[in-house]
Coordinates of C-alpha atoms in Angstrom, one line a residue:
M1 CA -93.9 -13.4 116.5
A2 CA -91.8 -13.8 113.2
F3 CA -91.9 -10.0 113.4
L4 CA -90.4 -9.7 116.8
I5 CA -88.1 -12.0 116.3
A6 CA -86.7 -10.6 112.8
A7 CA -86.6 -7.1 114.6
G8 CA -84.6 -8.3 117.6
L9 CA -82.2 -10.1 115.0
F10 CA -81.5 -7.1 113.3
G11 CA -81.4 -5.0 116.8
A12 CA -78.5 -7.2 117.7
G13 CA -77.5 -6.9 114.1
S14 CA -77.0 -3.1 114.2
Y15 CA -75.3 -3.1 118.3
F16 CA -72.8 -6.0 116.8
Y17 CA -72.4 -3.8 113.6
K18 CA -71.2 -1.0 116.0
V19 CA -69.1 -2.8 117.7
A20 CA -67.1 -4.4 115.2
V21 CA -67.1 -1.8 112.0
V22 CA -67.8 1.8 113.4
P23 CA -64.4 3.3 114.6
A24 CA -64.4 4.0 118.1
P25 CA -62.8 2.9 121.7
K26 CA -63.4 -1.0 121.8
S27 CA -63.5 -2.0 125.6
F28 CA -62.0 -5.5 124.8
L29 CA -59.2 -4.1 123.5
S30 CA -56.2 -3.8 125.6
K31 CA -55.0 -0.5 126.7
P32 CA -51.8 0.7 125.1
Q33 CA -48.5 0.4 127.7
K34 CA -47.0 3.1 128.6
I35 CA -43.0 3.2 127.3
T36 CA -40.7 3.5 129.5
H37 CA -36.8 3.3 130.0
S38 CA -37.0 -0.7 130.7
N39 CA -39.2 -1.5 128.1
P40 CA -37.0 -3.2 125.1
L41 CA -39.2 -1.0 123.1
Y42 CA -37.5 2.2 124.5
P43 CA -35.1 3.2 122.2
A44 CA -37.7 2.9 118.7
H45 CA -39.9 4.8 120.9
E46 CA -37.5 7.8 121.7
W47 CA -36.0 7.3 117.8
Y48 CA -39.5 7.7 116.4
Q49 CA -40.6 10.9 118.5
H50 CA -37.5 12.4 117.1
V51 CA -37.0 10.9 113.6
N52 CA -38.1 13.2 110.4
K53 CA -41.0 12.5 108.8
K54 CA -42.3 13.9 105.7
R55 CA -46.6 13.9 106.0
W56 CA -47.8 11.7 102.8
Y57 CA -51.9 12.0 101.7
E58 CA -53.5 10.1 98.9
V59 CA -57.1 9.9 98.1
S60 CA -58.7 6.0 98.8
A61 CA -59.3 4.2 96.3
T62 CA -63.2 4.4 96.3
R63 CA -65.3 7.2 98.4
H64 CA -63.0 9.6 97.7
L65 CA -61.5 9.7 101.5
I66 CA -58.6 11.8 101.8
L67 CA -55.7 9.1 103.9
D68 CA -52.5 10.1 105.7
A69 CA -49.1 8.8 106.1
N70 CA -45.4 9.9 107.4
Y71 CA -42.8 9.0 105.4
I72 CA -39.6 8.5 107.0
P73 CA -36.4 8.6 104.3
A74 CA -33.6 6.1 105.1
S75 CA -30.3 7.2 106.8
K76 CA -28.6 6.5 103.3
A77 CA -30.1 7.3 99.9
T78 CA -31.6 3.7 99.1
T79 CA -34.1 2.0 96.0
K80 CA -35.9 0.0 99.1
S81 CA -39.2 1.0 100.8
V82 CA -41.4 -0.8 103.5
L83 CA -44.9 -0.1 103.2
I84 CA -46.3 -1.0 107.2
A85 CA -49.6 -1.3 107.8
H86 CA -51.2 -0.9 111.6
G87 CA -53.8 -3.3 112.9
F88 CA -57.7 -3.1 114.0
M89 CA -58.1 0.3 115.9
G90 CA -54.5 1.3 115.3
N91 CA -52.8 3.7 113.7
K92 CA -49.2 4.8 112.0
D93 CA -47.7 6.1 115.3
K94 CA -48.3 2.8 116.8
M95 CA -46.2 1.0 114.2
F96 CA -42.9 2.8 115.5
S97 CA -41.0 -0.4 116.4
Y98 CA -41.7 -2.2 113.4
A99 CA -40.5 1.5 111.6
Y100 CA -37.9 1.7 114.1
M101 CA -36.4 -2.2 113.0
F102 CA -36.9 -1.8 108.9
H103 CA -35.2 1.7 109.0
Q104 CA -32.4 -0.2 111.2
L105 CA -32.1 -2.4 108.2
G106 CA -31.4 0.5 105.4
Y107 CA -35.2 0.6 104.0
N108 CA -37.2 3.7 103.5
V109 CA -40.2 3.8 106.0
L110 CA -44.2 4.7 105.0
L111 CA -46.8 4.2 107.5
P112 CA -50.5 4.8 106.1
D113 CA -53.5 5.2 108.8
A114 CA -56.0 2.7 107.2
R115 CA -59.7 4.5 106.5
G116 CA -61.3 5.1 109.5
H117 CA -58.4 5.0 111.4
G118 CA -55.4 7.9 112.8
D119 CA -55.9 11.0 110.3
S120 CA -57.2 9.2 108.1
Q121 CA -61.0 10.0 106.9
G122 CA -63.8 7.5 106.8
N123 CA -66.4 6.2 109.3
Y124 CA -66.0 3.1 109.1
I125 CA -63.6 -0.2 109.9
G126 CA -62.4 -2.2 106.6
Y127 CA -60.5 -4.6 108.4
G128 CA -57.7 -5.2 104.9
W129 CA -60.3 -5.5 102.3
P130 CA -61.3 -1.4 100.7
D131 CA -57.9 -1.1 102.3
R132 CA -55.9 -3.2 100.1
L133 CA -56.5 -0.9 96.9
D134 CA -55.8 2.1 98.9
Y135 CA -52.2 0.6 100.0
V136 CA -51.7 -0.3 96.1
K137 CA -51.9 3.5 95.4
W138 CA -49.7 4.2 98.4
I139 CA -47.0 1.6 96.4
K140 CA -47.0 3.6 93.4
K141 CA -46.7 6.7 95.0
L142 CA -43.4 5.4 96.7
I143 CA -42.5 4.2 93.3
A144 CA -43.3 7.9 92.0
T145 CA -41.5 9.7 94.8
N146 CA -38.0 6.7 94.4
G147 CA -38.2 5.8 91.0
Q148 CA -38.9 2.3 88.9
N149 CA -36.4 0.8 90.6
S150 CA -37.8 0.5 93.7
K151 CA -37.6 -2.5 95.5
I152 CA -40.6 -2.3 97.9
V153 CA -41.9 -4.6 100.9
M154 CA -45.1 -4.2 102.4
F155 CA -45.1 -5.6 106.2
G156 CA -48.0 -6.1 108.3
T157 CA -49.2 -6.6 112.0
S158 CA -53.0 -8.3 112.6
M159 CA -55.8 -6.7 110.1
G160 CA -52.6 -5.0 108.8
G161 CA -51.3 -8.3 108.3
A162 CA -54.4 -9.5 106.6
A163 CA -54.6 -6.5 104.2
T164 CA -50.6 -7.3 103.3
M165 CA -51.9 -11.1 102.4
M166 CA -55.5 -8.7 100.1
V167 CA -52.4 -6.8 98.9
S168 CA -50.3 -10.0 98.0
G169 CA -53.8 -11.0 95.4
V170 CA -54.4 -7.9 93.7
K171 CA -54.2 -8.4 90.1
N172 CA -51.7 -6.1 88.4
V173 CA -49.5 -5.4 92.0
P174 CA -46.6 -3.2 90.8
R175 CA -43.6 -5.6 90.0
Q176 CA -41.6 -3.3 92.4
V177 CA -43.1 -5.4 95.4
E178 CA -40.8 -7.9 95.9
A179 CA -41.7 -9.2 99.3
Y180 CA -44.6 -9.5 102.3
V181 CA -44.3 -9.8 105.8
E182 CA -47.5 -10.8 107.8
D183 CA -47.8 -10.9 111.2
C184 CA -50.6 -12.5 113.1
G185 CA -53.5 -12.1 109.8
Y186 CA -57.0 -13.5 110.0
T187 CA -57.9 -16.0 107.1
D188 CA -61.4 -13.5 106.6
V189 CA -63.4 -11.1 108.2
Y190 CA -66.3 -13.7 109.0
D191 CA -64.0 -16.0 110.4
E192 CA -62.5 -13.7 112.7
V193 CA -65.7 -12.1 113.3
A194 CA -67.3 -15.5 114.3
Y195 CA -64.4 -16.5 116.5
Q196 CA -64.7 -13.2 118.5
A197 CA -68.3 -13.1 119.0
K198 CA -67.8 -16.5 120.4
E199 CA -64.9 -15.7 123.0
L200 CA -66.1 -12.6 123.5
Y201 CA -69.9 -12.5 124.1
H202 CA -70.8 -16.4 124.1
L203 CA -72.7 -16.2 120.9
P204 CA -73.0 -18.5 118.2
K205 CA -71.7 -17.4 114.2
F206 CA -75.4 -17.9 112.9
P207 CA -77.1 -16.1 112.5
L208 CA -75.4 -12.7 114.0
V209 CA -72.8 -12.5 112.1
G210 CA -74.3 -13.0 108.5
I211 CA -76.8 -10.1 109.8
V212 CA -73.9 -7.9 110.3
S213 CA -72.0 -8.8 107.0
L214 CA -75.0 -7.9 105.6
I215 CA -75.4 -4.5 107.0
N216 CA -71.9 -4.0 106.4
H217 CA -72.1 -4.7 102.7
V218 CA -75.3 -2.2 102.7
K219 CA -73.1 0.2 104.3
N220 CA -69.8 -0.4 103.1
G221 CA -70.5 -2.4 99.7
Y222 CA -68.2 -5.8 100.9
S223 CA -69.0 -8.6 103.3
F224 CA -67.2 -10.6 105.6
K225 CA -66.6 -13.6 103.3
E226 CA -65.6 -11.3 100.5
A227 CA -62.9 -10.0 102.4
S228 CA -60.7 -13.3 102.7
A229 CA -57.4 -13.0 102.9
L230 CA -57.2 -16.8 102.6
N231 CA -58.4 -16.2 99.0
Q232 CA -56.3 -13.7 98.0
V233 CA -53.0 -15.8 99.5
K234 CA -53.7 -18.3 96.8
K235 CA -53.2 -15.9 94.1
N236 CA -49.8 -15.2 95.5
Q237 CA -46.8 -16.1 93.8
R238 CA -44.1 -13.9 95.7
P239 CA -42.2 -13.7 98.4
M240 CA -44.1 -14.2 101.8
L241 CA -43.3 -14.6 105.5
F242 CA -45.7 -15.4 107.8
I243 CA -45.1 -14.7 111.2
H244 CA -47.7 -15.8 114.5
G245 CA -47.4 -15.9 118.2
A246 CA -48.1 -19.5 119.4
K247 CA -50.2 -18.2 122.5
D248 CA -52.5 -15.7 120.2
H249 CA -56.1 -15.6 121.4
F250 CA -57.6 -13.1 119.4
V251 CA -56.4 -14.3 116.1
P252 CA -56.3 -17.6 116.7
T253 CA -53.0 -19.1 115.5
R254 CA -54.8 -21.8 114.2
M255 CA -55.2 -19.7 111.0
V256 CA -52.0 -19.4 109.6
Y257 CA -51.5 -23.0 109.3
S258 CA -54.4 -22.5 106.7
L259 CA -53.0 -19.2 105.0
Y260 CA -49.6 -20.8 105.3
R261 CA -50.4 -24.1 103.5
V262 CA -52.8 -22.1 100.6
D263 CA -49.5 -19.9 99.6
K264 CA -48.3 -20.4 96.2
G265 CA -44.7 -18.3 96.3
P266 CA -41.5 -18.7 97.8
K267 CA -42.8 -18.7 101.9
Q268 CA -41.3 -19.2 105.2
L269 CA -43.2 -19.6 108.6
L270 CA -42.2 -18.6 112.0
I271 CA -44.1 -19.6 115.1
V272 CA -42.9 -16.7 118.0
P273 CA -43.0 -19.5 121.0
G274 CA -44.6 -18.0 123.7
A275 CA -46.2 -14.6 122.0
G276 CA -49.6 -13.5 122.1
H277 CA -51.5 -11.1 119.8
A278 CA -49.0 -8.7 117.9
D279 CA -46.7 -9.7 120.8
S280 CA -44.0 -11.5 118.7
Y281 CA -42.0 -8.6 118.3
Q282 CA -41.6 -7.3 121.7
K283 CA -41.3 -11.5 123.3
Q284 CA -38.3 -12.2 121.1
P285 CA -37.1 -9.5 119.5
K286 CA -33.6 -11.0 119.1
L287 CA -34.8 -13.9 116.6
Y288 CA -37.8 -11.6 115.3
E289 CA -35.3 -9.2 113.3
A290 CA -32.9 -11.9 112.8
T291 CA -35.9 -13.7 110.7
V292 CA -37.0 -10.7 109.1
K293 CA -33.2 -9.7 108.1
T294 CA -33.0 -13.0 106.8
F295 CA -35.6 -13.5 104.8
L296 CA -35.3 -10.4 102.8
E297 CA -32.2 -10.3 102.4
K298 CA -32.7 -14.0 100.5
Y299 CA -35.4 -11.7 98.2
V300 CA -34.7 -8.2 98.1
K301 CA -31.2 -7.8 96.7

């Protein structure tokens, strides 16, 4: 009987490992909307389709994967650059609206594909944890390209928001990183996967999430508890803007309060009324742009 129970749990864990960690279309993710003339993001979409994009490549910090990115120079020469990190099962091209916003603010824009996403190599979703070290390599590439006087902002939404916070706690992040902006990132991977198991499948976190985490640790070298934005942001002392939708039911809004509370650097919190997950910019574009602009003008001179 014990063997059958163990086999059943392992089977369930293997199934949910594929759901949570293997890059593939996910039925629980909303389908991307078509950008029409009436969509407020249409100008950004059109700009992104036609702007000159340079292809950059980098080797991942572990496993020697070839990573892919688009680099868009600012309209006028500048030392200011932003690295934009996309979300779970997203890619660089889906971040066009944020690229446009930062381009309008006068920044060079770098849009990498995370491991296992877009045009980057990889057969697993890192949830920002192994990716944090990849992003540090991208940051160093920006500095090598644009000079030691570079002023760099890291920005991300959802998984990219978590990755942004995870980078903030990496030891010896280049001094040129002057600020972070995270939008709807989670506290840690364990809490987020446990939340989704309950919301989507009505399953308790014990023992399933622990089993999936163990499989992930064996295959990919990190546990879900280890992959903690909360623990990383505790180490941060640089400016960080936290953004979250008031009606986020994918990464619950409550998570941002815990993250904001433990951050040690200059900080600001924006809760966007009526916004769902990764929907804050589209829901309140003027508020979003004004808040980001004012925050960065204060800390990125």
